[in-house]
Amino acid sequence: MKAARWHNARDIRVEEVEEPKAGKGKVKIKVEWAGICGSDLHEYAAGPIFVPVQEPHPVSKDVAPIIMGHEFSGQVVEVGEGVTKVKVGDPVVVEPILRCGECPACKKGKYNLCESLGFHGLSGGGGGFSEYTVVDEHMVHKMPEGLSYEQGALVEPAAVALHAVRLSKIKPGDKAAVFGTGPIGLLVIEALKAAGTSEIYAVEVSKERLQKAKELGATSVINPIEEDPVQKLHELTDGGVDVAFEVTGIPAVLQQAIDSTAFEGETVIVSIWEKEAGIQPNNIVLKERNVKGIIAYRDIFPAVMELMKRGYFQAEKLVTKRIKLNDIVAEGFETLIKEKDQVKILVKPE
């Protein structure tokens, strides 16, 4: 079968690999649609981050080159011995977290904080940028009736956004700022809308993405090239937002996000970082602000799909391009680097 494998930064190749089989407790999926994630883009542009290159990943046991793709939907085509959660023919999405099941976080049910955290499609195990993939039964969620496979490919990134909002201190009627309106930032805006946030401010340099932020629920937008976002947010909110979400991974923006909050405000860091970011701790201390990080999600895929049934996180508003697997580098990764008006690119592995 064909699969897109990461060999090194700026080196992803579509190659012929052996088609996997479903062993005991495993589910084989024919991939229908797979999304290119910001994490995939980081691996392509400046990896490795989650890709294991020196030693095999402790859970997947794989080492680069690895098949990429962790946002995907598909149809079950084979189930291994003992599988009862799904059957052949079921439409499914995959929750791609790899975890050990033995560390303190896993034992407390917080598997996204596993000491050996990895992702199917980033840390080995196969991936969604392929015709078929095999995963553990617990990673599979059956899609409810009415959700398309395209919609299913957005469940994973929407889960990141919903988890970020759920773990924040946001309450109905609060004010929030979202720094960065790429795919995850836009989904955070939708999750904030679902949470009853009264004012949502989008901070972004791309005019096209600011327009998309408005369409998805931002009540006001700020271009930091044209005006100081911290000053503007304090003016608009009479003292700062309740919660700021940092979704850019740009060091200077982290300090802006912190400074944009009111006293006792909170900044939630959603980004994965390629390098260190310096901040002034006094800006946190003297206002008794909080800064917290979130990684991925846990126990949230069913809730995401219920919100999708109610009209949130809709593919027709977020997907800006659909491509074939053979074109994933030129029309996918390179396009996302060069064209900032792109939001979500979906890949059809055929």
Tab-separated table of C-alpha atoms in Angstrom:
chain	number	residue	atom	x	y	z
A	1	MET	CA	0.000	0.000	0.000
A	2	LYS	CA	1.006	3.667	-0.322
A	3	ALA	CA	2.000	5.666	2.754
A	4	ALA	CA	3.656	9.025	3.492
A	5	ARG	CA	6.682	8.456	5.723
A	6	TRP	CA	8.779	10.988	7.662
A	7	HIS	CA	12.490	10.418	7.094
A	8	ASN	CA	13.820	13.779	8.273
A	9	ALA	CA	12.893	17.450	8.406
A	10	ARG	CA	11.743	18.511	4.905
A	11	ASP	CA	11.919	14.877	3.855
A	12	ILE	CA	8.533	13.134	3.701
A	13	ARG	CA	8.193	10.489	1.003
A	14	VAL	CA	5.176	8.652	-0.398
A	15	GLU	CA	6.372	5.044	-0.551
A	16	GLU	CA	5.153	1.496	-0.982
A	17	VAL	CA	4.977	-0.302	2.380
A	18	GLU	CA	3.531	-3.573	3.591
A	19	GLU	CA	-0.204	-3.516	4.310
A	20	PRO	CA	-0.827	-4.181	8.030
A	21	LYS	CA	-3.007	-6.951	9.478
A	22	ALA	CA	-5.247	-6.834	12.554
A	23	GLY	CA	-3.777	-8.954	15.350
A	24	LYS	CA	-5.354	-9.775	18.695
A	25	GLY	CA	-7.198	-6.791	20.171
A	26	LYS	CA	-6.498	-4.702	17.067
A	27	VAL	CA	-8.698	-2.943	14.501
A	28	LYS	CA	-7.756	-2.457	10.854
A	29	ILE	CA	-9.107	0.690	9.220
A	30	LYS	CA	-9.348	1.781	5.598
A	31	VAL	CA	-8.526	5.474	5.885
A	32	GLU	CA	-11.050	7.780	4.195
A	33	TRP	CA	-9.774	11.276	5.054
A	34	ALA	CA	-6.769	12.477	7.062
A	35	GLY	CA	-5.980	16.053	8.093
A	36	ILE	CA	-2.576	17.739	8.091
A	37	CYS	CA	-2.060	19.046	11.616
A	38	GLY	CA	0.108	21.863	12.940
A	39	SER	CA	2.133	19.185	14.726
A	40	ASP	CA	2.719	17.452	11.386
A	41	LEU	CA	3.873	20.772	9.965
A	42	HIS	CA	6.301	21.264	12.882
A	43	GLU	CA	7.753	17.793	12.235
A	44	TYR	CA	8.108	18.572	8.532
A	45	ALA	CA	9.635	22.023	9.006
A	46	ALA	CA	11.818	21.532	12.088
A	47	GLY	CA	11.437	17.984	13.437
A	48	PRO	CA	11.948	15.655	15.075
A	49	ILE	CA	9.714	16.590	18.005
A	50	PHE	CA	7.485	13.562	18.624
A	51	VAL	CA	9.096	11.399	15.920
A	52	PRO	CA	11.490	8.842	17.479
A	53	VAL	CA	14.858	8.939	15.692
A	54	GLN	CA	17.570	7.714	18.078
A	55	GLU	CA	15.700	5.004	19.968
A	56	PRO	CA	12.376	3.265	19.355
A	57	HIS	CA	9.342	4.832	21.017
A	58	PRO	CA	8.609	2.915	24.260
A	59	VAL	CA	4.996	2.206	23.281
A	60	SER	CA	5.022	1.862	19.488
A	61	LYS	CA	8.532	0.309	19.429
A	62	ASP	CA	9.062	2.143	16.131
A	63	VAL	CA	11.810	4.451	14.956
A	64	ALA	CA	11.964	6.752	11.916
A	65	PRO	CA	11.074	6.508	9.117
A	66	ILE	CA	7.479	6.444	10.369
A	67	ILE	CA	4.104	6.800	8.639
A	68	MET	CA	2.560	10.166	9.526
A	69	GLY	CA	-1.048	11.262	10.043
A	70	HIS	CA	-2.959	11.316	13.335
A	71	GLU	CA	-6.178	13.171	12.420
A	72	PHE	CA	-8.244	10.708	10.433
A	73	SER	CA	-11.445	8.800	9.890
A	74	GLY	CA	-12.141	5.561	8.098
A	75	GLN	CA	-14.052	2.325	7.870
A	76	VAL	CA	-13.330	-0.841	9.831
A	77	VAL	CA	-12.283	-3.587	7.419
A	78	GLU	CA	-10.922	-6.201	9.851
A	79	VAL	CA	-11.035	-6.871	13.589
A	80	GLY	CA	-8.662	-9.021	15.582
A	81	GLU	CA	-9.457	-11.668	18.144
A	82	GLY	CA	-11.310	-10.331	21.183
A	83	VAL	CA	-12.467	-7.045	19.632
A	84	THR	CA	-16.064	-6.209	20.620
A	85	LYS	CA	-16.214	-2.402	20.471
A	86	VAL	CA	-16.620	-2.185	16.683
A	87	LYS	CA	-17.339	-4.477	13.745
A	88	VAL	CA	-16.423	-4.616	10.068
A	89	GLY	CA	-18.168	-1.820	8.170
A	90	ASP	CA	-18.361	0.631	11.080
A	91	PRO	CA	-17.333	4.256	10.377
A	92	VAL	CA	-14.789	5.311	12.996
A	93	VAL	CA	-12.385	7.974	14.167
A	94	VAL	CA	-9.161	7.234	15.994
A	95	GLU	CA	-8.002	8.786	19.253
A	96	PRO	CA	-4.293	8.503	18.464
A	97	ILE	CA	-2.682	8.816	21.903
A	98	LEU	CA	-0.058	6.197	22.684
A	99	ARG	CA	0.303	5.586	26.405
A	100	CYS	CA	2.024	3.055	28.638
A	101	GLY	CA	-0.865	2.372	31.039
A	102	GLU	CA	1.545	1.934	33.950
A	103	CYS	CA	2.877	5.368	34.958
A	104	PRO	CA	1.234	7.459	37.734
A	105	ALA	CA	-0.682	9.639	35.245
A	106	CYS	CA	-2.040	6.632	33.349
A	107	LYS	CA	-3.096	4.944	36.583
A	108	LYS	CA	-5.088	8.061	37.488
A	109	GLY	CA	-6.817	8.050	34.099
A	110	LYS	CA	-4.898	11.086	32.811
A	111	TYR	CA	-3.417	9.151	29.935
A	112	ASN	CA	-2.576	12.275	27.921
A	113	LEU	CA	0.028	13.055	30.593
A	114	CYS	CA	1.707	9.643	30.221
A	115	GLU	CA	5.448	9.616	30.845
A	116	SER	CA	5.820	7.821	27.492
A	117	LEU	CA	3.291	9.977	25.626
A	118	GLY	CA	3.251	9.533	21.886
A	119	PHE	CA	0.830	9.711	18.981
A	120	HIS	CA	-0.119	7.135	16.371
A	121	GLY	CA	1.074	8.817	13.197
A	122	LEU	CA	3.771	10.894	14.919
A	123	SER	CA	5.541	8.392	17.150
A	124	GLY	CA	5.139	5.261	15.052
A	125	GLY	CA	2.534	2.531	14.984
A	126	GLY	CA	1.377	3.371	11.487
A	127	GLY	CA	-0.585	6.503	10.621
A	128	GLY	CA	-3.448	8.053	8.714
A	129	PHE	CA	-1.410	9.138	5.693
A	130	SER	CA	-1.754	5.614	4.342
A	131	GLU	CA	-4.372	3.440	2.709
A	132	TYR	CA	-4.783	1.239	5.794
A	133	THR	CA	-3.729	1.419	9.420
A	134	VAL	CA	-4.104	-0.784	12.496
A	135	VAL	CA	-4.774	0.499	16.024
A	136	ASP	CA	-5.628	-0.846	19.470
A	137	GLU	CA	-9.338	-1.329	20.093
A	138	HIS	CA	-9.428	1.318	22.851
A	139	MET	CA	-8.293	3.995	20.368
A	140	VAL	CA	-11.348	3.574	18.136
A	141	HIS	CA	-14.592	5.569	18.445
A	142	LYS	CA	-17.600	4.702	16.309
A	143	MET	CA	-18.976	7.740	14.510
A	144	PRO	CA	-22.626	8.625	15.157
A	145	GLU	CA	-25.065	8.500	12.278
A	146	GLY	CA	-25.049	11.651	10.197
A	147	LEU	CA	-21.367	12.548	10.515
A	148	SER	CA	-19.377	12.395	7.287
A	149	TYR	CA	-15.863	10.997	7.010
A	150	GLU	CA	-14.621	14.535	6.319
A	151	GLN	CA	-16.228	15.624	9.562
A	152	GLY	CA	-14.605	12.670	11.294
A	153	ALA	CA	-11.144	13.863	10.255
A	154	LEU	CA	-11.744	17.029	12.307
A	155	VAL	CA	-12.631	15.264	15.569
A	156	GLU	CA	-9.021	15.031	16.753
A	157	PRO	CA	-8.096	18.731	16.332
A	158	ALA	CA	-11.487	19.801	17.710
A	159	ALA	CA	-10.757	17.622	20.760
A	160	VAL	CA	-7.578	19.639	21.406
A	161	ALA	CA	-9.580	22.869	21.352
A	162	LEU	CA	-12.421	21.596	23.522
A	163	HIS	CA	-9.984	20.126	26.051
A	164	ALA	CA	-8.177	23.496	26.259
A	165	VAL	CA	-11.421	25.332	26.967
A	166	ARG	CA	-12.657	22.702	29.426
A	167	LEU	CA	-9.448	22.875	31.459
A	168	SER	CA	-9.415	26.681	31.486
A	169	LYS	CA	-11.236	28.718	34.109
A	170	ILE	CA	-13.608	30.195	31.506
A	171	LYS	CA	-17.236	30.557	32.614
A	172	PRO	CA	-20.357	31.589	30.696
A	173	GLY	CA	-20.275	35.353	30.228
A	174	ASP	CA	-16.460	35.637	30.519
A	175	LYS	CA	-14.176	37.351	28.016
A	176	ALA	CA	-11.402	35.527	26.188
A	177	ALA	CA	-8.624	36.232	23.688
A	178	VAL	CA	-7.251	33.723	21.210
A	179	PHE	CA	-3.738	34.477	19.974
A	180	GLY	CA	-3.334	32.718	16.634
A	181	THR	CA	-6.184	31.631	14.378
A	182	GLY	CA	-4.757	28.685	12.535
A	183	PRO	CA	-6.877	25.514	12.607
A	184	ILE	CA	-6.595	24.935	16.377
A	185	GLY	CA	-7.117	28.597	17.214
A	186	LEU	CA	-10.268	28.699	15.092
A	187	LEU	CA	-11.540	25.561	16.803
A	188	VAL	CA	-10.799	27.154	20.213
A	189	ILE	CA	-13.012	30.069	19.153
A	190	GLU	CA	-15.839	27.636	18.387
A	191	ALA	CA	-15.298	25.802	21.680
A	192	LEU	CA	-15.428	29.127	23.541
A	193	LYS	CA	-18.686	29.949	21.775
A	194	ALA	CA	-20.085	26.585	22.863
A	195	ALA	CA	-18.989	27.378	26.441
A	196	GLY	CA	-20.995	30.617	26.516
A	197	THR	CA	-18.100	33.073	26.349
A	198	SER	CA	-19.574	36.553	25.918
A	199	GLU	CA	-16.675	38.231	24.122
A	200	ILE	CA	-14.062	36.418	22.012
A	201	TYR	CA	-11.133	38.429	20.644
A	202	ALA	CA	-8.994	36.937	17.858
A	203	VAL	CA	-5.405	38.162	17.487
A	204	GLU	CA	-3.815	37.247	14.141
A	205	VAL	CA	-1.610	38.753	11.409
A	206	SER	CA	-3.389	37.072	8.477
A	207	LYS	CA	-6.357	39.087	7.272
A	208	GLU	CA	-7.891	35.982	5.696
A	209	ARG	CA	-7.706	34.089	8.979
A	210	LEU	CA	-9.146	37.045	10.884
A	211	GLN	CA	-12.107	36.986	8.525
A	212	LYS	CA	-12.515	33.261	9.154
A	213	ALA	CA	-12.342	33.916	12.913
A	214	LYS	CA	-15.252	36.355	12.573
A	215	GLU	CA	-17.255	33.795	10.626
A	216	LEU	CA	-16.710	31.193	13.359
A	217	GLY	CA	-17.681	33.368	16.310
A	218	ALA	CA	-15.022	35.941	17.205
A	219	THR	CA	-16.784	39.089	18.381
A	220	SER	CA	-13.771	41.296	17.583
A	221	VAL	CA	-10.458	40.863	15.741
A	222	ILE	CA	-7.050	42.485	16.214
A	223	ASN	CA	-4.134	42.555	13.769
A	224	PRO	CA	-0.928	42.929	15.867
A	225	ILE	CA	0.884	44.426	12.877
A	226	GLU	CA	-1.536	47.353	12.892
A	227	GLU	CA	-1.999	47.899	16.652
A	228	ASP	CA	-0.660	46.782	20.022
A	229	PRO	CA	-2.829	43.784	20.951
A	230	VAL	CA	-2.213	44.080	24.694
A	231	GLN	CA	-3.164	47.744	24.819
A	232	LYS	CA	-6.167	47.178	22.570
A	233	LEU	CA	-7.467	44.245	24.632
A	234	HIS	CA	-7.194	46.212	27.868
A	235	GLU	CA	-9.114	49.072	26.242
A	236	LEU	CA	-11.836	46.820	24.870
A	237	THR	CA	-12.329	44.899	28.109
A	238	ASP	CA	-11.675	47.634	30.664
A	239	GLY	CA	-8.724	45.854	32.252
A	240	GLY	CA	-7.975	42.650	30.369
A	241	VAL	CA	-9.589	39.358	29.377
A	242	ASP	CA	-10.418	36.596	31.835
A	243	VAL	CA	-8.572	33.946	29.836
A	244	ALA	CA	-6.068	34.140	26.971
A	245	PHE	CA	-5.264	31.155	24.766
A	246	GLU	CA	-1.807	31.069	23.168
A	247	VAL	CA	-1.993	29.079	19.925
A	248	THR	CA	0.963	30.366	17.862
A	249	GLY	CA	4.135	28.848	19.324
A	250	ILE	CA	5.860	32.220	18.770
A	251	PRO	CA	7.933	33.272	21.839
A	252	ALA	CA	7.014	36.979	21.805
A	253	VAL	CA	3.316	36.150	21.630
A	254	LEU	CA	3.388	34.212	24.904
A	255	GLN	CA	4.249	37.361	26.846
A	256	GLN	CA	1.542	39.283	24.975
A	257	ALA	CA	-1.030	36.654	25.904
A	258	ILE	CA	-0.083	36.833	29.593
A	259	ASP	CA	-0.102	40.631	29.608
A	260	SER	CA	-3.508	40.745	27.916
A	261	THR	CA	-5.256	39.149	30.910
A	262	ALA	CA	-6.796	40.970	33.861
A	263	PHE	CA	-5.524	40.579	37.413
A	264	GLU	CA	-6.036	36.944	38.455
A	265	GLY	CA	-6.412	36.161	34.764
A	266	GLU	CA	-5.304	32.933	33.146
A	267	THR	CA	-3.209	32.107	30.098
A	268	VAL	CA	-3.595	28.652	28.541
A	269	ILE	CA	-0.690	27.500	26.371
A	270	VAL	CA	-2.002	25.242	23.620
A	271	SER	CA	0.987	25.347	21.242
A	272	ILE	CA	3.803	22.864	20.794
A	273	TRP	CA	7.101	24.771	20.795
A	274	GLU	CA	10.149	24.467	18.551
A	275	LYS	CA	12.317	26.615	20.858
A	276	GLU	CA	12.369	28.257	24.286
A	277	ALA	CA	10.243	31.310	25.086
A	278	GLY	CA	11.323	33.955	27.602
A	279	ILE	CA	8.774	35.675	29.852
A	280	GLN	CA	8.911	38.247	32.665
A	281	PRO	CA	7.667	36.416	35.782
A	282	ASN	CA	6.821	39.683	37.545
A	283	ASN	CA	4.019	40.183	35.032
A	284	ILE	CA	2.497	37.001	36.459
A	285	VAL	CA	3.419	37.536	40.128
A	286	LEU	CA	2.286	41.144	40.542
A	287	LYS	CA	-1.160	40.444	39.076
A	288	GLU	CA	-1.587	36.963	40.623
A	289	ARG	CA	-2.108	35.562	37.157
A	290	ASN	CA	-2.021	31.882	36.252
A	291	VAL	CA	-0.305	30.201	33.324
A	292	LYS	CA	-1.072	26.597	32.435
A	293	GLY	CA	-0.321	24.223	29.614
A	294	ILE	CA	-2.536	21.605	27.992
A	295	ILE	CA	-1.556	18.653	25.850
A	296	ALA	CA	-3.912	16.859	23.504
A	297	TYR	CA	-7.110	15.613	25.227
A	298	ARG	CA	-8.638	12.818	27.244
A	299	ASP	CA	-12.118	11.295	27.481
A	300	ILE	CA	-13.549	13.881	25.110
A	301	PHE	CA	-14.066	12.427	21.607
A	302	PRO	CA	-17.744	11.507	22.217
A	303	ALA	CA	-18.465	15.067	23.421
A	304	VAL	CA	-16.785	16.531	20.325
A	305	MET	CA	-18.940	14.400	18.030
A	306	GLU	CA	-22.103	15.428	19.904
A	307	LEU	CA	-21.184	19.098	19.396
A	308	MET	CA	-20.589	18.380	15.723
A	309	LYS	CA	-24.115	16.994	15.478
A	310	ARG	CA	-25.310	20.331	16.902
A	311	GLY	CA	-23.447	22.338	14.251
A	312	TYR	CA	-20.069	23.085	15.801
A	313	PHE	CA	-16.657	22.395	14.171
A	314	GLN	CA	-18.172	22.025	10.701
A	315	ALA	CA	-15.936	20.757	7.878
A	316	GLU	CA	-17.474	23.005	5.237
A	317	LYS	CA	-16.312	26.061	7.203
A	318	LEU	CA	-12.819	24.789	8.018
A	319	VAL	CA	-11.584	22.630	5.143
A	320	THR	CA	-9.933	24.824	2.511
A	321	LYS	CA	-8.311	22.157	0.315
A	322	ARG	CA	-8.606	18.455	-0.468
A	323	ILE	CA	-5.673	16.584	-1.991
A	324	LYS	CA	-4.479	13.074	-2.834
A	325	LEU	CA	-1.733	11.259	-0.942
A	326	ASN	CA	0.742	11.504	-3.828
A	327	ASP	CA	0.546	15.312	-3.616
A	328	ILE	CA	0.925	15.592	0.158
A	329	VAL	CA	4.295	17.376	0.141
A	330	ALA	CA	3.850	19.927	-2.655
A	331	GLU	CA	0.111	20.525	-2.268
A	332	GLY	CA	-0.076	19.887	1.469
A	333	PHE	CA	2.925	20.716	3.630
A	334	GLU	CA	4.513	23.272	1.317
A	335	THR	CA	1.160	24.936	0.668
A	336	LEU	CA	0.501	25.319	4.404
A	337	ILE	CA	3.919	26.931	4.869
A	338	LYS	CA	3.472	29.375	1.987
A	339	GLU	CA	-0.257	30.170	1.996
A	340	LYS	CA	-1.483	31.600	5.283
A	341	ASP	CA	-5.076	31.700	4.070
A	342	GLN	CA	-5.214	27.908	4.239
A	343	VAL	CA	-6.991	26.476	7.289
A	344	LYS	CA	-7.364	22.705	7.077
A	345	ILE	CA	-6.090	20.517	4.261
A	346	LEU	CA	-7.506	16.993	4.044
A	347	VAL	CA	-5.725	14.102	2.347
A	348	LYS	CA	-7.428	11.205	0.538
A	349	PRO	CA	-5.140	8.144	0.744
A	350	GLU	CA	-5.764	6.458	-2.610
